[in-house]
mmCIF file of C-alpha atoms in Angstrom:
data_model
loop_
_atom_site.group_PDB
_atom_site.id
_atom_site.type_symbol
_atom_site.label_atom_id
_atom_site.label_comp_id
_atom_site.label_asym_id
_atom_site.label_seq_id
_atom_site.Cartn_x
_atom_site.Cartn_y
_atom_site.Cartn_z
ATOM 1 C CA MET A 22 11.096 19.888 -12.928
ATOM 2 C CA SER A 23 8.437 22.226 -11.658
ATOM 3 C CA SER A 24 7.589 22.599 -8.021
ATOM 4 C CA PRO A 25 5.323 19.749 -6.906
ATOM 5 C CA SER A 26 1.687 20.439 -6.292
ATOM 6 C CA PRO A 27 0.237 19.834 -2.852
ATOM 7 C CA GLU A 28 -1.003 16.342 -2.169
ATOM 8 C CA PHE A 29 -4.308 14.914 -1.071
ATOM 9 C CA GLN A 30 -3.827 12.167 1.518
ATOM 10 C CA HIS A 31 -6.242 9.364 2.306
ATOM 11 C CA ASP A 32 -5.625 7.040 5.294
ATOM 12 C CA PHE A 33 -7.443 3.810 6.070
ATOM 13 C CA PRO A 34 -6.829 0.498 7.865
ATOM 14 C CA LEU A 35 -6.107 -2.555 5.723
ATOM 15 C CA PHE A 36 -3.727 -5.542 5.659
ATOM 16 C CA GLY A 37 -3.668 -5.377 9.468
ATOM 17 C CA THR A 38 -1.971 -1.994 9.300
ATOM 18 C CA GLN A 39 -2.549 1.621 8.260
ATOM 19 C CA VAL A 40 -2.465 2.464 4.577
ATOM 20 C CA ARG A 41 -1.876 5.937 3.167
ATOM 21 C CA VAL A 42 -2.498 6.940 -0.439
ATOM 22 C CA ALA A 43 -1.199 10.392 -1.388
ATOM 23 C CA VAL A 44 -1.769 11.923 -4.816
ATOM 24 C CA ASP A 45 -1.206 15.349 -6.311
ATOM 25 C CA GLY A 46 -4.188 17.616 -5.932
ATOM 26 C CA THR A 47 -5.879 19.396 -3.104
ATOM 27 C CA GLY A 48 -9.128 17.535 -2.710
ATOM 28 C CA GLY A 49 -10.972 20.737 -3.610
ATOM 29 C CA PRO A 50 -14.002 20.796 -5.914
ATOM 30 C CA ALA A 51 -11.856 21.008 -9.010
ATOM 31 C CA SER A 52 -9.609 18.115 -7.999
ATOM 32 C CA ASP A 53 -10.020 14.468 -8.934
ATOM 33 C CA ALA A 54 -7.494 13.442 -6.291
ATOM 34 C CA PRO A 55 -10.084 12.100 -3.797
ATOM 35 C CA LEU A 56 -11.654 9.935 -6.472
ATOM 36 C CA ALA A 57 -8.268 8.567 -7.511
ATOM 37 C CA ALA A 58 -7.453 7.727 -3.883
ATOM 38 C CA LEU A 59 -10.816 6.068 -3.331
ATOM 39 C CA ARG A 60 -10.391 3.956 -6.440
ATOM 40 C CA VAL A 61 -7.048 2.742 -5.129
ATOM 41 C CA ARG A 62 -8.606 1.988 -1.751
ATOM 42 C CA ALA A 63 -11.312 -0.106 -3.396
ATOM 43 C CA ARG A 64 -8.712 -1.978 -5.419
ATOM 44 C CA LEU A 65 -6.570 -2.684 -2.372
ATOM 45 C CA ARG A 66 -9.565 -3.851 -0.368
ATOM 46 C CA ALA A 67 -10.504 -6.306 -3.111
ATOM 47 C CA VAL A 68 -6.957 -7.674 -3.069
ATOM 48 C CA HIS A 69 -7.019 -7.967 0.721
ATOM 49 C CA ASN A 70 -10.376 -9.722 0.785
ATOM 50 C CA ALA A 71 -9.190 -12.310 -1.732
ATOM 51 C CA LEU A 72 -5.830 -12.970 -0.101
ATOM 52 C CA THR A 73 -6.328 -12.821 3.666
ATOM 53 C CA ARG A 74 -5.818 -16.108 5.500
ATOM 54 C CA PHE A 75 -7.796 -14.844 8.477
ATOM 55 C CA ASP A 76 -11.128 -15.196 6.688
ATOM 56 C CA ALA A 77 -12.274 -18.758 6.047
ATOM 57 C CA GLY A 78 -14.327 -17.486 3.133
ATOM 58 C CA SER A 79 -11.463 -15.763 1.320
ATOM 59 C CA GLU A 80 -10.297 -17.139 -1.984
ATOM 60 C CA LEU A 81 -6.912 -17.987 -0.459
ATOM 61 C CA SER A 82 -8.582 -19.980 2.334
ATOM 62 C CA GLN A 83 -10.594 -21.883 -0.240
ATOM 63 C CA LEU A 84 -7.418 -22.697 -2.149
ATOM 64 C CA ASN A 85 -5.713 -23.832 1.060
ATOM 65 C CA ALA A 86 -8.671 -26.124 1.764
ATOM 66 C CA ARG A 87 -8.067 -28.051 -1.453
ATOM 67 C CA PRO A 88 -4.390 -29.087 -1.629
ATOM 68 C CA GLY A 89 -3.632 -31.580 -4.353
ATOM 69 C CA GLU A 90 -6.491 -30.335 -6.544
ATOM 70 C CA ASP A 91 -6.559 -28.099 -9.595
ATOM 71 C CA VAL A 92 -8.331 -24.949 -8.421
ATOM 72 C CA VAL A 93 -9.511 -22.263 -10.832
ATOM 73 C CA VAL A 94 -8.595 -18.919 -9.280
ATOM 74 C CA SER A 95 -9.190 -15.232 -9.937
ATOM 75 C CA ALA A 96 -6.634 -13.048 -11.667
ATOM 76 C CA THR A 97 -5.824 -11.511 -8.279
ATOM 77 C CA LEU A 98 -5.014 -14.816 -6.574
ATOM 78 C CA LEU A 99 -3.183 -16.084 -9.629
ATOM 79 C CA ARG A 100 -0.966 -13.021 -9.655
ATOM 80 C CA ALA A 101 -0.435 -13.216 -5.886
ATOM 81 C CA VAL A 102 0.691 -16.844 -6.068
ATOM 82 C CA GLN A 103 3.046 -15.924 -8.901
ATOM 83 C CA ALA A 104 4.363 -13.042 -6.786
ATOM 84 C CA ALA A 105 4.957 -15.390 -3.837
ATOM 85 C CA LEU A 106 6.830 -17.837 -6.033
ATOM 86 C CA HIS A 107 8.894 -14.977 -7.463
ATOM 87 C CA ALA A 108 9.774 -13.932 -3.906
ATOM 88 C CA ALA A 109 10.707 -17.501 -3.009
ATOM 89 C CA ALA A 110 12.956 -17.794 -6.055
ATOM 90 C CA LEU A 111 14.537 -14.363 -5.472
ATOM 91 C CA SER A 112 15.339 -15.346 -1.878
ATOM 92 C CA ASP A 113 16.577 -18.865 -2.703
ATOM 93 C CA GLY A 114 13.687 -20.308 -0.728
ATOM 94 C CA LEU A 115 14.036 -18.157 2.404
ATOM 95 C CA VAL A 116 10.803 -16.250 1.786
ATOM 96 C CA ASP A 117 8.759 -19.416 1.590
ATOM 97 C CA PRO A 118 4.953 -19.240 1.291
ATOM 98 C CA THR A 119 4.578 -22.835 2.536
ATOM 99 C CA VAL A 120 5.646 -22.033 6.118
ATOM 100 C CA LEU A 121 2.023 -21.382 7.093
ATOM 101 C CA PRO A 122 1.661 -24.490 9.342
ATOM 102 C CA ALA A 123 4.869 -23.533 11.193
ATOM 103 C CA LEU A 124 3.619 -19.969 11.554
ATOM 104 C CA GLN A 125 0.386 -21.222 13.073
ATOM 105 C CA ASP A 126 2.260 -23.612 15.363
ATOM 106 C CA ALA A 127 4.343 -20.675 16.565
ATOM 107 C CA GLY A 128 1.141 -18.968 17.708
ATOM 108 C CA TYR A 129 0.176 -16.856 14.712
ATOM 109 C CA ALA A 130 -3.059 -18.575 13.752
ATOM 110 C CA GLY A 131 -5.322 -15.521 13.919
ATOM 111 C CA SER A 132 -4.901 -11.880 13.054
ATOM 112 C CA ARG A 133 -2.795 -9.920 15.529
ATOM 113 C CA ALA A 134 -4.051 -6.552 14.318
ATOM 114 C CA GLY A 135 -4.649 -4.321 17.307
ATOM 115 C CA GLN A 136 -2.816 -6.597 19.743
ATOM 116 C CA PRO A 137 0.152 -4.953 21.463
ATOM 117 C CA PRO A 138 3.429 -6.775 20.807
ATOM 118 C CA ALA A 139 5.598 -8.164 23.587
ATOM 119 C CA PRO A 140 8.613 -5.975 24.491
ATOM 120 C CA LEU A 141 11.289 -6.545 21.858
ATOM 121 C CA ALA A 142 14.136 -6.092 24.345
ATOM 122 C CA ASP A 143 12.708 -8.845 26.547
ATOM 123 C CA ALA A 144 12.299 -11.138 23.548
ATOM 124 C CA LEU A 145 15.876 -10.534 22.406
ATOM 125 C CA ALA A 146 17.198 -11.195 25.898
ATOM 126 C CA ALA A 147 15.371 -14.526 26.060
ATOM 127 C CA ALA A 148 16.046 -15.596 22.458
ATOM 128 C CA PRO A 149 18.229 -18.594 21.601
ATOM 129 C CA ALA A 150 21.692 -18.312 20.038
ATOM 130 C CA ARG A 151 21.625 -16.296 16.848
ATOM 131 C CA ARG A 152 22.072 -18.069 13.549
ATOM 132 C CA PRO A 153 21.149 -17.423 9.920
ATOM 133 C CA ALA A 154 17.951 -18.942 8.603
ATOM 134 C CA ALA A 155 18.030 -21.385 5.700
ATOM 135 C CA ALA A 156 15.687 -22.738 3.058
ATOM 136 C CA HIS A 157 13.738 -25.910 3.768
ATOM 137 C CA PRO A 158 15.487 -28.807 2.041
ATOM 138 C CA GLY A 159 12.172 -30.084 0.665
ATOM 139 C CA CYS A 160 11.431 -26.750 -1.063
ATOM 140 C CA ALA A 161 7.687 -27.512 -1.245
ATOM 141 C CA TRP A 162 7.143 -24.125 -2.879
ATOM 142 C CA THR A 163 8.808 -25.416 -6.040
ATOM 143 C CA LEU A 164 6.008 -27.990 -6.316
ATOM 144 C CA ILE A 165 3.235 -25.393 -6.449
ATOM 145 C CA HIS A 166 1.766 -25.670 -9.919
ATOM 146 C CA VAL A 167 0.528 -22.535 -11.701
ATOM 147 C CA ASP A 168 -1.181 -22.666 -15.077
ATOM 148 C CA ALA A 169 -1.626 -19.015 -16.025
ATOM 149 C CA GLU A 170 -3.487 -19.756 -19.256
ATOM 150 C CA ARG A 171 -6.165 -21.773 -17.456
ATOM 151 C CA SER A 172 -5.997 -19.660 -14.263
ATOM 152 C CA VAL A 173 -5.371 -22.821 -12.282
ATOM 153 C CA VAL A 174 -3.282 -23.286 -9.135
ATOM 154 C CA ARG A 175 -2.522 -26.651 -7.542
ATOM 155 C CA LEU A 176 -0.874 -26.871 -4.135
ATOM 156 C CA PRO A 177 1.111 -30.001 -3.320
ATOM 157 C CA PRO A 178 -0.805 -32.457 -1.087
ATOM 158 C CA GLY A 179 -0.668 -31.391 2.547
ATOM 159 C CA THR A 180 0.534 -27.884 1.698
ATOM 160 C CA ARG A 181 -1.070 -24.598 2.679
ATOM 161 C CA ILE A 182 0.338 -21.181 1.869
ATOM 162 C CA ASP A 183 0.530 -17.728 3.410
ATOM 163 C CA LEU A 184 0.909 -14.879 0.946
ATOM 164 C CA GLY A 185 1.537 -12.268 3.670
ATOM 165 C CA GLY A 186 4.282 -9.820 2.780
ATOM 166 C CA SER A 187 4.494 -10.671 -0.907
ATOM 167 C CA ALA A 188 0.764 -9.993 -1.306
ATOM 168 C CA LYS A 189 1.109 -6.639 0.399
ATOM 169 C CA GLY A 190 4.045 -5.736 -1.811
ATOM 170 C CA MET A 191 2.119 -6.791 -4.887
ATOM 171 C CA ALA A 192 -0.890 -4.739 -3.787
ATOM 172 C CA VAL A 193 1.265 -1.641 -3.360
ATOM 173 C CA ASP A 194 2.702 -2.199 -6.836
ATOM 174 C CA LEU A 195 -0.803 -2.501 -8.293
ATOM 175 C CA ALA A 196 -1.762 0.764 -6.623
ATOM 176 C CA ALA A 197 1.370 2.432 -7.969
ATOM 177 C CA HIS A 198 0.503 1.183 -11.438
ATOM 178 C CA ALA A 199 -2.968 2.692 -11.144
ATOM 179 C CA LEU A 200 -1.480 6.045 -10.098
ATOM 180 C CA ALA A 201 1.385 6.106 -12.591
ATOM 181 C CA GLY A 202 -0.220 8.917 -14.604
ATOM 182 C CA ARG A 203 -0.486 11.290 -11.628
ATOM 183 C CA ARG A 204 2.045 14.106 -11.222
ATOM 184 C CA THR A 205 3.094 12.738 -7.821
ATOM 185 C CA PHE A 206 1.961 9.851 -5.658
ATOM 186 C CA ALA A 207 2.926 7.804 -2.621
ATOM 187 C CA VAL A 208 1.403 4.522 -1.497
ATOM 188 C CA ASP A 209 2.385 3.378 1.996
ATOM 189 C CA ALA A 210 0.993 0.116 3.349
ATOM 190 C CA GLY A 211 2.456 -0.035 6.834
ATOM 191 C CA GLY A 212 5.980 0.683 5.642
ATOM 192 C CA ASP A 213 5.860 -0.982 2.210
ATOM 193 C CA ILE A 214 6.119 2.138 0.086
ATOM 194 C CA ARG A 215 6.024 3.094 -3.582
ATOM 195 C CA LEU A 216 6.796 6.639 -4.691
ATOM 196 C CA GLY A 217 6.605 8.170 -8.146
ATOM 197 C CA GLY A 218 4.605 10.166 -10.657
ATOM 198 C CA THR A 219 5.167 11.960 -13.941
ATOM 199 C CA ASP A 220 6.592 14.957 -12.092
ATOM 200 C CA ALA A 221 7.936 13.146 -9.035
ATOM 201 C CA ALA A 222 9.977 15.210 -6.620
ATOM 202 C CA PRO A 223 12.341 14.338 -3.770
ATOM 203 C CA ARG A 224 10.592 13.014 -0.732
ATOM 204 C CA THR A 225 12.085 12.269 2.671
ATOM 205 C CA VAL A 226 11.947 8.595 3.659
ATOM 206 C CA ARG A 227 12.404 7.891 7.355
ATOM 207 C CA ILE A 228 13.418 4.525 8.745
ATOM 208 C CA ALA A 229 11.790 3.869 12.096
ATOM 209 C CA ASP A 230 13.986 2.462 14.851
ATOM 210 C CA PRO A 231 12.273 -0.556 16.476
ATOM 211 C CA LEU A 232 14.422 -0.378 19.603
ATOM 212 C CA SER A 233 14.298 3.326 20.435
ATOM 213 C CA GLY A 234 10.981 4.186 18.864
ATOM 214 C CA GLY A 235 12.668 7.116 17.096
ATOM 215 C CA ILE A 236 13.997 7.572 13.594
ATOM 216 C CA ALA A 237 17.133 5.582 12.795
ATOM 217 C CA HIS A 238 17.911 7.234 9.488
ATOM 218 C CA GLU A 239 16.400 9.326 6.745
ATOM 219 C CA PHE A 240 17.167 9.897 3.100
ATOM 220 C CA THR A 241 15.444 11.283 0.026
ATOM 221 C CA LEU A 242 13.895 9.269 -2.761
ATOM 222 C CA VAL A 243 12.181 10.467 -5.913
ATOM 223 C CA ALA A 244 10.716 7.248 -7.285
ATOM 224 C CA GLY A 245 10.900 3.562 -6.468
ATOM 225 C CA ALA A 246 10.089 1.323 -3.541
ATOM 226 C CA VAL A 247 11.153 0.918 0.079
ATOM 227 C CA ALA A 248 10.105 -1.854 2.447
ATOM 228 C CA THR A 249 10.972 -2.831 5.990
ATOM 229 C CA SER A 250 10.784 -6.217 7.659
ATOM 230 C CA GLY A 251 11.307 -6.679 11.366
ATOM 231 C CA LEU A 252 10.459 -8.475 14.554
ATOM 232 C CA ASP A 253 9.045 -5.712 16.721
ATOM 233 C CA HIS A 254 5.482 -5.417 15.541
ATOM 234 C CA ARG A 255 4.540 -9.103 15.649
ATOM 235 C CA VAL A 256 6.351 -10.629 18.601
ATOM 236 C CA TRP A 257 4.482 -12.424 21.369
ATOM 237 C CA ARG A 258 4.993 -14.457 24.500
ATOM 238 C CA THR A 259 4.727 -18.238 24.431
ATOM 239 C CA ALA A 260 4.730 -20.890 27.154
ATOM 240 C CA ASP A 261 8.501 -21.198 26.899
ATOM 241 C CA GLY A 262 9.642 -17.773 25.804
ATOM 242 C CA PHE A 263 8.878 -15.540 22.832
ATOM 243 C CA ALA A 264 7.977 -16.038 19.202
ATOM 244 C CA HIS A 265 7.565 -13.831 16.138
ATOM 245 C CA HIS A 266 6.246 -14.107 12.612
ATOM 246 C CA LEU A 267 9.447 -14.486 10.581
ATOM 247 C CA ILE A 268 9.916 -18.222 10.284
ATOM 248 C CA ASP A 269 13.167 -20.008 9.498
ATOM 249 C CA PRO A 270 11.983 -22.457 6.801
ATOM 250 C CA ALA A 271 14.682 -24.978 7.700
ATOM 251 C CA THR A 272 13.606 -25.332 11.346
ATOM 252 C CA GLY A 273 9.982 -24.221 11.163
ATOM 253 C CA THR A 274 10.557 -21.935 14.153
ATOM 254 C CA PRO A 275 10.964 -18.157 14.488
ATOM 255 C CA ALA A 276 14.310 -16.942 13.148
ATOM 256 C CA TRP A 277 16.660 -15.174 15.582
ATOM 257 C CA THR A 278 19.496 -14.074 13.324
ATOM 258 C CA GLY A 279 20.975 -11.026 15.019
ATOM 259 C CA VAL A 280 19.035 -8.585 12.796
ATOM 260 C CA VAL A 281 15.898 -7.040 14.279
ATOM 261 C CA GLN A 282 14.956 -4.982 11.244
ATOM 262 C CA ALA A 283 15.961 -4.734 7.594
ATOM 263 C CA THR A 284 15.018 -2.027 5.110
ATOM 264 C CA ALA A 285 15.498 -2.507 1.385
ATOM 265 C CA LEU A 286 15.178 -0.264 -1.639
ATOM 266 C CA ALA A 287 14.165 -1.665 -5.023
ATOM 267 C CA PRO A 288 12.251 -0.690 -8.155
ATOM 268 C CA THR A 289 9.091 -2.455 -6.932
ATOM 269 C CA ALA A 290 7.515 -3.025 -3.524
ATOM 270 C CA LEU A 291 7.437 -6.782 -4.082
ATOM 271 C CA GLU A 292 11.195 -6.838 -4.616
ATOM 272 C CA ALA A 293 11.863 -4.461 -1.729
ATOM 273 C CA GLU A 294 9.691 -6.520 0.615
ATOM 274 C CA THR A 295 11.430 -9.713 -0.463
ATOM 275 C CA LEU A 296 14.933 -8.266 -0.148
ATOM 276 C CA ALA A 297 14.199 -6.836 3.295
ATOM 277 C CA LYS A 298 12.874 -10.131 4.631
ATOM 278 C CA THR A 299 15.722 -12.080 3.031
ATOM 279 C CA ALA A 300 18.335 -9.755 4.543
ATOM 280 C CA LEU A 301 16.816 -10.177 8.000
ATOM 281 C CA LEU A 302 16.658 -13.952 7.673
ATOM 282 C CA ARG A 303 20.248 -14.217 6.466
ATOM 283 C CA GLY A 304 21.600 -12.314 9.452
ATOM 284 C CA PRO A 305 24.182 -9.521 9.787
ATOM 285 C CA SER A 306 27.049 -10.971 7.776
ATOM 286 C CA THR A 307 25.345 -12.036 4.565
ATOM 287 C CA GLY A 308 22.338 -9.745 4.961
ATOM 288 C CA ARG A 309 24.490 -6.854 3.753
ATOM 289 C CA ALA A 310 25.123 -8.644 0.472
ATOM 290 C CA VAL A 311 21.379 -9.074 -0.084
ATOM 291 C CA LEU A 312 20.963 -5.294 0.050
ATOM 292 C CA ALA A 313 24.031 -4.528 -2.030
ATOM 293 C CA ARG A 314 22.289 -4.044 -5.367
ATOM 294 C CA TYR A 315 19.831 -1.270 -4.525
ATOM 295 C CA GLY A 316 20.900 -0.263 -1.021
ATOM 296 C CA GLY A 317 19.264 -0.543 2.361
ATOM 297 C CA ALA A 318 19.812 -0.639 6.086
ATOM 298 C CA LEU A 319 20.022 -3.189 8.874
ATOM 299 C CA ILE A 320 19.416 -2.648 12.571
ATOM 300 C CA LEU A 321 21.122 -5.288 14.645
ATOM 301 C CA ASP A 322 20.093 -6.744 17.991
ATOM 302 C CA ASP A 323 22.378 -4.325 19.842
ATOM 303 C CA GLY A 324 20.874 -1.320 18.040
ATOM 304 C CA GLU A 325 23.740 -0.814 15.599
ATOM 305 C CA LEU A 326 22.654 0.746 12.320
ATOM 306 C CA VAL A 327 24.320 -0.695 9.212
ATOM 307 C CA LEU A 328 23.829 1.315 6.017
ATOM 308 C CA VAL A 329 24.420 -0.570 2.785
ATOM 309 C CA HIS A 330 25.500 1.282 -0.322
ATOM 310 C CA GLY A 331 23.617 0.275 -3.471
ATOM 311 C CA ALA A 332 25.625 -0.649 -6.555
ATOM 312 C CA ASP A 333 22.615 -0.058 -8.816
ATOM 313 C CA PRO A 334 20.751 2.317 -6.587
ATOM 314 C CA VAL A 335 17.141 3.303 -6.832
ATOM 315 C CA ALA A 336 18.399 5.852 -4.370
ATOM 316 C CA ASP A 337 21.483 5.638 -2.286
ATOM 317 C CA VAL A 338 20.704 5.732 1.401
ATOM 318 C CA HIS A 339 24.082 7.395 1.960
ATOM 319 C CA ALA A 340 23.713 10.048 -0.713
ATOM 320 C CA GLN A 341 21.432 12.877 0.280
ATOM 321 C CA ALA A 342 21.113 11.380 3.739
ATOM 322 C CA ALA A 343 19.507 13.894 5.995
ATOM 323 C CA GLY A 344 21.111 12.555 9.144
ATOM 324 C CA VAL A 345 20.551 10.082 11.921
ATOM 325 C CA ALA A 346 18.342 10.935 14.841
ATOM 326 C CA ALA A 347 17.824 7.930 17.031
ATOM 327 C CA MET B 17 -90.753 13.111 -42.806
ATOM 328 C CA SER B 18 -88.822 16.107 -43.532
ATOM 329 C CA ASP B 19 -85.173 16.322 -43.178
ATOM 330 C CA GLN B 20 -84.311 17.696 -39.860
ATOM 331 C CA ALA B 21 -81.254 19.244 -38.708
ATOM 332 C CA PRO B 22 -79.471 17.218 -36.072
ATOM 333 C CA SER B 23 -80.675 18.044 -32.614
ATOM 334 C CA SER B 24 -77.138 18.754 -31.410
ATOM 335 C CA PRO B 25 -75.268 21.105 -33.582
ATOM 336 C CA ALA B 26 -71.755 20.309 -34.598
ATOM 337 C CA PRO B 27 -69.258 21.791 -32.144
ATOM 338 C CA ALA B 28 -67.841 25.062 -33.130
ATOM 339 C CA PRO B 29 -64.235 24.893 -34.178
ATOM 340 C CA ARG B 30 -61.927 25.625 -31.258
ATOM 341 C CA PRO B 31 -59.828 28.677 -31.537
ATOM 342 C CA ALA B 32 -56.227 27.988 -32.404
ATOM 343 C CA ARG B 33 -54.045 27.565 -29.331
ATOM 344 C CA THR B 34 -51.734 30.398 -28.670
ATOM 345 C CA PRO B 35 -48.286 29.107 -27.787
ATOM 346 C CA VAL B 36 -47.185 29.999 -24.269
ATOM 347 C CA ARG B 37 -44.362 32.399 -24.480
ATOM 348 C CA ARG B 38 -42.066 33.536 -21.737
ATOM 349 C CA THR B 39 -42.092 37.199 -21.502
ATOM 350 C CA PRO B 40 -38.736 38.813 -21.883
ATOM 351 C CA LEU B 41 -38.946 39.905 -18.240
ATOM 352 C CA ARG B 42 -39.497 36.359 -16.979
ATOM 353 C CA HIS B 43 -36.660 35.143 -19.102
ATOM 354 C CA THR B 44 -34.395 37.749 -17.656
ATOM 355 C CA VAL B 45 -35.379 36.873 -14.082
ATOM 356 C CA VAL B 46 -34.649 33.206 -14.678
ATOM 357 C CA ARG B 47 -31.315 34.047 -16.194
ATOM 358 C CA LEU B 48 -30.436 36.384 -13.357
ATOM 359 C CA ALA B 49 -31.325 33.728 -10.783
ATOM 360 C CA ALA B 50 -29.181 31.134 -12.529
ATOM 361 C CA THR B 51 -26.295 33.546 -12.782
ATOM 362 C CA ALA B 52 -26.573 34.492 -9.129
ATOM 363 C CA SER B 53 -26.626 30.835 -8.126
ATOM 364 C CA ALA B 54 -23.586 30.048 -10.253
ATOM 365 C CA ALA B 55 -21.777 33.066 -8.880
ATOM 366 C CA ALA B 56 -22.526 32.010 -5.300
ATOM 367 C CA THR B 57 -21.256 28.517 -6.003
ATOM 368 C CA LEU B 58 -18.162 29.944 -7.623
ATOM 369 C CA VAL B 59 -17.441 32.208 -4.679
ATOM 370 C CA TRP B 60 -18.027 29.413 -2.163
ATOM 371 C CA SER B 61 -15.916 26.994 -4.174
ATOM 372 C CA GLY B 62 -13.190 29.556 -4.560
ATOM 373 C CA LEU B 63 -13.069 30.215 -0.834
ATOM 374 C CA PHE B 64 -13.045 26.503 -0.025
ATOM 375 C CA TYR B 65 -10.456 25.692 -2.644
ATOM 376 C CA SER B 66 -8.309 28.579 -1.512
ATOM 377 C CA ALA B 67 -8.457 27.449 2.114
ATOM 378 C CA VAL B 68 -7.589 23.862 1.245
ATOM 379 C CA SER B 69 -4.827 24.962 -1.087
ATOM 380 C CA LYS B 70 -3.316 27.114 1.643
ATOM 381 C CA HIS B 71 -3.481 24.193 4.040
ATOM 382 C CA TYR B 72 -1.642 21.838 1.725
ATOM 383 C CA ALA B 73 0.771 24.502 0.576
ATOM 384 C CA ALA B 74 1.708 24.918 4.225
ATOM 385 C CA THR B 75 2.114 21.197 4.882
ATOM 386 C CA PRO B 76 5.476 20.564 3.173
ATOM 387 C CA ALA B 77 7.046 23.620 4.772
ATOM 388 C CA ALA B 78 5.975 22.381 8.188
ATOM 389 C CA ASN B 79 8.123 19.295 7.698
ATOM 390 C CA VAL B 80 11.228 21.237 6.863
ATOM 391 C CA PRO B 81 13.457 22.833 9.476
ATOM 392 C CA ALA B 82 14.449 26.318 8.483
ATOM 393 C CA THR B 83 18.108 26.836 7.757
ATOM 394 C CA ALA B 84 20.188 29.591 9.297
ATOM 395 C CA SER B 85 19.309 31.800 6.374
ATOM 396 C CA GLY B 86 15.667 31.162 6.961
ATOM 397 C CA GLN B 87 14.794 28.982 3.998
ATOM 398 C CA SER B 88 15.822 25.651 2.580
ATOM 399 C CA THR B 89 15.142 25.683 -1.130
ATOM 400 C CA ALA B 90 15.790 21.978 -1.557
ATOM 401 C CA ALA B 91 13.416 21.198 1.238
ATOM 402 C CA ALA B 92 10.805 23.640 -0.041
ATOM 403 C CA LYS B 93 10.418 21.513 -3.142
ATOM 404 C CA SER B 94 10.059 18.305 -1.168
ATOM 405 C CA LEU B 95 6.860 16.341 -0.801
ATOM 406 C CA PRO B 96 5.501 15.192 2.565
ATOM 407 C CA PRO B 97 7.760 12.526 4.087
ATOM 408 C CA VAL B 98 6.978 8.848 4.518
ATOM 409 C CA THR B 99 8.165 6.453 7.199
ATOM 410 C CA THR B 100 9.063 2.839 6.613
ATOM 411 C CA ARG B 101 8.682 0.488 9.551
ATOM 412 C CA THR B 102 7.767 -3.034 10.468
ATOM 413 C CA SER B 103 4.065 -3.678 10.225
#
């Protein structure tokens, strides 16, 4: 492997977070790196505009307005619904796209981009007894009908969906696909990351610590995906305490499981995002097992860092670990 | 009535048009100007490219703590780091 070339980096806000696209090349006159990054930005923006639930005119909002009907959808929305159903199946119903009404009832009806979160320590101190989340017994997500040949989606009557994390993971995977021919690339959508390239080189991946604000752990990864799911960024005060955006499908209320953040490695961002959220929702004891295939890390309520060795690692978070600096 | 010549004589044939030719000197001046412009662009581009290249070449090293011996070869090959967090 030759020494990697320098990278051109392009940062922009999207998906309610900051996105960074890095590709080999300098951005100089002879480089096509800026154009490649801008193409990815345009692609991601198109995905966002179709799939945001915070815009009544988005294609997702239009689908949500017509439950019980066959709705012809774009290739983007079709793929995003398929991705959400894949995530639901992979998580045994824990990552459930039909929790949207519960999410809105919890106080997350509008975008929280730019709003400072409530202090996580205060929320943890006031939270109810910890317990693992569980799938909703009705499993409404299994009743979502997708006809890929006709590009038709039909939501069950009375059902609305949020594509949230799975859509972001899918978008990062689409960007990675578009950049697959580059020597090196990184796509980072607020912590959902894909790395790779035809001449990919080791890159340090840092796991942010939501309690200390520092770095909980770092390791190197050449290619693959990393995603983190946690409570700290979207936690808010309510009339009777605190709430956050990770809903327990069984109760329809925010899940307090004893895990404040989970990081998962996987071949794709969609899988990593799903595994991270599943591990957090399952809680400390069974969350480890969720991360056992590719590896990952949990941060518990008390700040303890739990590193999970991957049996089929994309990269082992133990191997090549560069140390812990909380 | 005798035959009369037409009152307005037929127009004299126009002399053949001489094609406009660039003189060798003019040609040379144009070429010199183009070359000078290209050279200026090349120099400017080279300087810009060099500056940007130096900037990015320096970026990975800035992320790597030097070892006791002064260099970390593994780190020198690394790409800029990324941070995963809740968003």
